[in-house]
Amino acid sequence: MTDSVSGKSHEDSKESSEAVASQTGITDESELVRKAREGDMDAYDSLVRRYQERIYSTIYHMTSNHEDANDLAQEAFIKAYQALKSFKGGSSFYTWVYRIAVNKTINFLKQRKNRASMSLNDLDFNAEHDPDLVALVSNNTPRRDAGLAELQQKLNEGLQKLSEQHRLALTLHDVQGMSHEEIAQIMDCNVGTVRSRLFYARQQMQAFLSDYLK
Amino acid sequence: MSDAPENFEKLSKALKIASYEVPPPGYFNNFSSKVIARIESERMTPSASASKGQLLKRFFSLLETNPLAAAGFGFSVCGLLIAGIGFSEYQDPSETVSTNILNNRETASVSKEMDQVPETMATLSQSSLTPSFKPALASNDLTSRLFDNFGSLSVKQVNFNTP
């Protein structure tokens, strides 16, 4: 499940979930789900640890707000636990939790439509050494850190201008590095729709960030 | 329509910055424990599961997580609405007939009573005056008042010859 655009966060999450699995001694997701359904909180804790970063990251890029992402990610996991009995196992637990988190986030965004505020996370130190980003930023400003912060701000503004569905497709594919098929499962639509949303979202973002993409 | 990488190469590079946005260090150390604590605190709340609020929450979470349940709920609400509208507009023919019969009977009984009323009264009623069968004064009272003074009268001879 790697992506040419950005496989980083997805790969990191995979590594962390493997670490969690080795801690609990259970590697099988369905086994963890079964135990959690029976009330085993340690099993559910393992499931939360396995997916917390990816869920948080997706919600964060949807809201561009750290506090909102924190609350929504917690609520998504709580809701998933409460609805665990209705989980039939037709899809993976991961896809199911993602769907809950995404629906919760979209509902939240509809409610807060007119009071969007950004509370952005800091950039990882490694961002300053990414050759692609360095090349992008150095054209515009001689100060790399200032340029990166500006690009981060502009990028989040651009994301907020997209509709929820377009933003979600772009976040899941280009930031989270998911495949079209996975996104189609999460968004409950077909792959063609995902491709079309992705194309439109990229066009919009390209136009918005045109000053940085010369 | 094409999402070929070469068309959006620079954008993809710019989007890489999003993957470098990280929460504060150690942020995820307590995340799962907070989630578990919240789940357990909700569990410990006495009779919380029995309360109406919880039931509604569960119901809505079921609708949110299960598309079939949501679709079923939507259909049933629409069905009830349509049935309600249909029922309110539908008039049972047997009810209509019985209502007509009732109306005819009422009209007939009223007209019979009207036949018994003297013609003058009927005329009055036609000229938009309300007829009344109660006299303004009781007949006994009227008789006693009219002839009370005649009881003390005496017969005397009178001379009509002029001098």
PDB file of C-alpha atoms in Angstrom, chain B residues 19-161:
ATOM      1  CA  SER B  19       2.926  14.464   5.737  1.00  0.00           C
ATOM      2  CA  TYR B  20       5.494  16.433   7.750  1.00  0.00           C
ATOM      3  CA  GLU B  21       2.827  18.069   9.887  1.00  0.00           C
ATOM      4  CA  VAL B  22       3.079  16.242  13.177  1.00  0.00           C
ATOM      5  CA  PRO B  23       1.354  16.623  16.530  1.00  0.00           C
ATOM      6  CA  PRO B  24       3.468  17.543  19.587  1.00  0.00           C
ATOM      7  CA  PRO B  25       5.990  14.891  20.694  1.00  0.00           C
ATOM      8  CA  GLY B  26       4.498  12.148  22.873  1.00  0.00           C
ATOM      9  CA  TYR B  27       1.003  13.103  21.741  1.00  0.00           C
ATOM     10  CA  PHE B  28      -0.004   9.506  21.006  1.00  0.00           C
ATOM     11  CA  ASN B  29       1.439   8.116  24.270  1.00  0.00           C
ATOM     12  CA  ASN B  30      -1.786   8.807  26.147  1.00  0.00           C
ATOM     13  CA  PHE B  31      -4.214   8.811  23.289  1.00  0.00           C
ATOM     14  CA  SER B  32      -5.462   5.231  23.592  1.00  0.00           C
ATOM     15  CA  SER B  33      -5.602   5.415  27.400  1.00  0.00           C
ATOM     16  CA  LYS B  34      -7.790   8.524  27.128  1.00  0.00           C
ATOM     17  CA  VAL B  35     -10.116   6.692  24.736  1.00  0.00           C
ATOM     18  CA  ILE B  36     -10.325   3.657  27.031  1.00  0.00           C
ATOM     19  CA  ALA B  37     -10.916   5.897  30.077  1.00  0.00           C
ATOM     20  CA  ARG B  38     -13.771   7.653  28.329  1.00  0.00           C
ATOM     21  CA  ILE B  39     -15.321   4.346  27.272  1.00  0.00           C
ATOM     22  CA  GLU B  40     -15.090   3.006  30.824  1.00  0.00           C
ATOM     23  CA  SER B  41     -16.464   6.170  32.411  1.00  0.00           C
ATOM     24  CA  GLU B  42     -19.469   5.989  30.114  1.00  0.00           C
ATOM     25  CA  ARG B  43     -19.895   2.355  31.017  1.00  0.00           C
ATOM     26  CA  MET B  44     -19.749   3.052  34.785  1.00  0.00           C
ATOM     27  CA  THR B  45     -22.440   5.716  34.682  1.00  0.00           C
ATOM     28  CA  PRO B  46     -25.387   4.095  36.549  1.00  0.00           C
ATOM     29  CA  SER B  47     -28.386   3.229  34.424  1.00  0.00           C
ATOM     30  CA  ALA B  48     -26.882   5.206  31.609  1.00  0.00           C
ATOM     31  CA  SER B  49     -27.615   2.500  29.103  1.00  0.00           C
ATOM     32  CA  ALA B  50     -31.242   2.507  30.111  1.00  0.00           C
ATOM     33  CA  SER B  51     -31.688   6.227  29.770  1.00  0.00           C
ATOM     34  CA  LYS B  52     -33.500   7.622  26.779  1.00  0.00           C
ATOM     35  CA  GLY B  53     -30.522   9.716  25.758  1.00  0.00           C
ATOM     36  CA  GLN B  54     -28.296   6.685  25.535  1.00  0.00           C
ATOM     37  CA  LEU B  55     -30.882   4.763  23.576  1.00  0.00           C
ATOM     38  CA  LEU B  56     -31.188   7.625  21.131  1.00  0.00           C
ATOM     39  CA  LYS B  57     -27.407   7.866  20.875  1.00  0.00           C
ATOM     40  CA  ARG B  58     -27.192   4.176  20.128  1.00  0.00           C
ATOM     41  CA  PHE B  59     -29.947   4.465  17.595  1.00  0.00           C
ATOM     42  CA  PHE B  60     -28.231   7.331  15.799  1.00  0.00           C
ATOM     43  CA  SER B  61     -24.862   5.598  15.933  1.00  0.00           C
ATOM     44  CA  LEU B  62     -26.501   2.565  14.368  1.00  0.00           C
ATOM     45  CA  LEU B  63     -27.907   4.778  11.620  1.00  0.00           C
ATOM     46  CA  GLU B  64     -24.499   6.325  11.129  1.00  0.00           C
ATOM     47  CA  THR B  65     -22.587   3.093  10.942  1.00  0.00           C
ATOM     48  CA  ASN B  66     -25.087   0.871   9.189  1.00  0.00           C
ATOM     49  CA  PRO B  67     -26.311   2.142   5.807  1.00  0.00           C
ATOM     50  CA  LEU B  68     -28.996  -0.548   5.597  1.00  0.00           C
ATOM     51  CA  ALA B  69     -30.489   0.553   8.918  1.00  0.00           C
ATOM     52  CA  ALA B  70     -30.374   4.176   7.764  1.00  0.00           C
ATOM     53  CA  ALA B  71     -32.095   3.299   4.495  1.00  0.00           C
ATOM     54  CA  GLY B  72     -34.732   1.227   6.318  1.00  0.00           C
ATOM     55  CA  PHE B  73     -35.441   4.059   8.733  1.00  0.00           C
ATOM     56  CA  GLY B  74     -35.715   6.539   5.865  1.00  0.00           C
ATOM     57  CA  PHE B  75     -38.123   4.325   3.949  1.00  0.00           C
ATOM     58  CA  SER B  76     -40.315   3.711   6.983  1.00  0.00           C
ATOM     59  CA  VAL B  77     -40.559   7.440   7.758  1.00  0.00           C
ATOM     60  CA  CYS B  78     -41.423   8.207   4.125  1.00  0.00           C
ATOM     61  CA  GLY B  79     -43.935   5.354   4.103  1.00  0.00           C
ATOM     62  CA  LEU B  80     -45.652   6.642   7.228  1.00  0.00           C
ATOM     63  CA  LEU B  81     -45.794  10.142   5.789  1.00  0.00           C
ATOM     64  CA  ILE B  82     -47.289   8.985   2.504  1.00  0.00           C
ATOM     65  CA  ALA B  83     -49.769   6.713   4.316  1.00  0.00           C
ATOM     66  CA  GLY B  84     -50.784   9.616   6.556  1.00  0.00           C
ATOM     67  CA  ILE B  85     -51.373  11.938   3.619  1.00  0.00           C
ATOM     68  CA  GLY B  86     -53.289   9.221   1.753  1.00  0.00           C
ATOM     69  CA  PHE B  87     -55.447   8.430   4.762  1.00  0.00           C
ATOM     70  CA  SER B  88     -56.307  12.060   5.398  1.00  0.00           C
ATOM     71  CA  GLU B  89     -57.458  12.535   1.789  1.00  0.00           C
ATOM     72  CA  TYR B  90     -59.369   9.264   1.519  1.00  0.00           C
ATOM     73  CA  GLN B  91     -63.103   9.279   2.425  1.00  0.00           C
ATOM     74  CA  ASP B  92     -64.848   5.987   3.070  1.00  0.00           C
ATOM     75  CA  PRO B  93     -68.001   5.754   0.803  1.00  0.00           C
ATOM     76  CA  SER B  94     -70.046   3.974   3.525  1.00  0.00           C
ATOM     77  CA  GLU B  95     -69.256   6.818   5.935  1.00  0.00           C
ATOM     78  CA  THR B  96     -70.395   9.347   3.336  1.00  0.00           C
ATOM     79  CA  VAL B  97     -73.741   7.521   2.856  1.00  0.00           C
ATOM     80  CA  SER B  98     -74.427   7.281   6.592  1.00  0.00           C
ATOM     81  CA  THR B  99     -73.601  10.944   7.027  1.00  0.00           C
ATOM     82  CA  ASN B 100     -76.036  11.849   4.251  1.00  0.00           C
ATOM     83  CA  ILE B 101     -78.750   9.702   5.816  1.00  0.00           C
ATOM     84  CA  LEU B 102     -78.184  11.359   9.154  1.00  0.00           C
ATOM     85  CA  ASN B 103     -78.398  14.786   7.583  1.00  0.00           C
ATOM     86  CA  ASN B 104     -81.640  13.877   5.774  1.00  0.00           C
ATOM     87  CA  ARG B 105     -83.186  12.586   8.979  1.00  0.00           C
ATOM     88  CA  GLU B 106     -82.326  15.715  10.851  1.00  0.00           C
ATOM     89  CA  THR B 107     -83.783  17.858   8.106  1.00  0.00           C
ATOM     90  CA  ALA B 108     -86.959  15.758   8.057  1.00  0.00           C
ATOM     91  CA  SER B 109     -87.525  15.994  11.817  1.00  0.00           C
ATOM     92  CA  VAL B 110     -86.987  19.710  11.802  1.00  0.00           C
ATOM     93  CA  SER B 111     -89.472  20.163   8.954  1.00  0.00           C
ATOM     94  CA  LYS B 112     -92.063  18.075  10.814  1.00  0.00           C
ATOM     95  CA  GLU B 113     -91.755  20.296  13.853  1.00  0.00           C
ATOM     96  CA  MET B 114     -92.044  23.295  11.646  1.00  0.00           C
ATOM     97  CA  ASP B 115     -95.343  21.947  10.243  1.00  0.00           C
ATOM     98  CA  GLN B 116     -96.757  21.853  13.746  1.00  0.00           C
ATOM     99  CA  VAL B 117     -95.863  25.438  14.404  1.00  0.00           C
ATOM    100  CA  PRO B 118     -98.668  27.839  13.537  1.00  0.00           C
ATOM    101  CA  GLU B 119     -98.403  29.543  10.227  1.00  0.00           C
ATOM    102  CA  THR B 120     -97.657  32.865  11.798  1.00  0.00           C
ATOM    103  CA  MET B 121     -94.756  31.456  13.669  1.00  0.00           C
ATOM    104  CA  ALA B 122     -93.510  29.813  10.536  1.00  0.00           C
ATOM    105  CA  THR B 123     -93.698  33.147   8.823  1.00  0.00           C
ATOM    106  CA  LEU B 124     -91.774  34.654  11.666  1.00  0.00           C
ATOM    107  CA  SER B 125     -89.135  32.032  11.398  1.00  0.00           C
ATOM    108  CA  GLN B 126     -88.871  32.660   7.690  1.00  0.00           C
ATOM    109  CA  SER B 127     -88.394  36.368   8.312  1.00  0.00           C
ATOM    110  CA  SER B 128     -85.286  35.511  10.303  1.00  0.00           C
ATOM    111  CA  LEU B 129     -86.930  35.937  13.713  1.00  0.00           C
ATOM    112  CA  THR B 130     -86.441  33.211  16.235  1.00  0.00           C
ATOM    113  CA  PRO B 131     -89.766  31.611  17.118  1.00  0.00           C
ATOM    114  CA  SER B 132     -90.586  30.922  20.783  1.00  0.00           C
ATOM    115  CA  PHE B 133     -93.362  28.751  22.202  1.00  0.00           C
ATOM    116  CA  LYS B 134     -93.108  30.175  25.697  1.00  0.00           C
ATOM    117  CA  PRO B 135     -95.419  33.105  26.404  1.00  0.00           C
ATOM    118  CA  ALA B 136     -93.902  36.242  27.751  1.00  0.00           C
ATOM    119  CA  LEU B 137     -96.335  36.131  30.748  1.00  0.00           C
ATOM    120  CA  ALA B 138     -97.933  33.175  32.422  1.00  0.00           C
ATOM    121  CA  SER B 139    -101.622  32.904  31.411  1.00  0.00           C
ATOM    122  CA  ASN B 140    -102.797  32.447  35.057  1.00  0.00           C
ATOM    123  CA  ASP B 141    -101.112  35.617  36.188  1.00  0.00           C
ATOM    124  CA  LEU B 142    -102.598  37.538  33.307  1.00  0.00           C
ATOM    125  CA  THR B 143    -106.187  36.364  34.114  1.00  0.00           C
ATOM    126  CA  SER B 144    -105.892  37.189  37.783  1.00  0.00           C
ATOM    127  CA  ARG B 145    -104.629  40.668  37.108  1.00  0.00           C
ATOM    128  CA  LEU B 146    -107.290  41.484  34.534  1.00  0.00           C
ATOM    129  CA  PHE B 147    -110.299  40.435  36.608  1.00  0.00           C
ATOM    130  CA  ASP B 148    -109.083  41.127  40.134  1.00  0.00           C
ATOM    131  CA  ASN B 149    -110.903  44.486  40.371  1.00  0.00           C
ATOM    132  CA  PHE B 150    -114.241  43.045  39.199  1.00  0.00           C
ATOM    133  CA  GLY B 151    -114.616  40.985  42.347  1.00  0.00           C
ATOM    134  CA  SER B 152    -115.571  44.059  44.510  1.00  0.00           C
ATOM    135  CA  LEU B 153    -118.156  45.506  42.075  1.00  0.00           C
ATOM    136  CA  SER B 154    -121.899  45.748  43.129  1.00  0.00           C
ATOM    137  CA  VAL B 155    -124.999  46.352  40.968  1.00  0.00           C
ATOM    138  CA  LYS B 156    -126.874  49.696  41.638  1.00  0.00           C
ATOM    139  CA  GLN B 157    -129.870  51.328  39.933  1.00  0.00           C
ATOM    140  CA  VAL B 158    -129.068  54.381  37.942  1.00  0.00           C
ATOM    141  CA  ASN B 159    -131.435  57.141  36.837  1.00  0.00           C
ATOM    142  CA  PHE B 160    -130.821  58.375  33.313  1.00  0.00           C
ATOM    143  CA  ASN B 161    -133.640  61.003  33.278  1.00  0.00           C
TER     144      ASN B 161
END
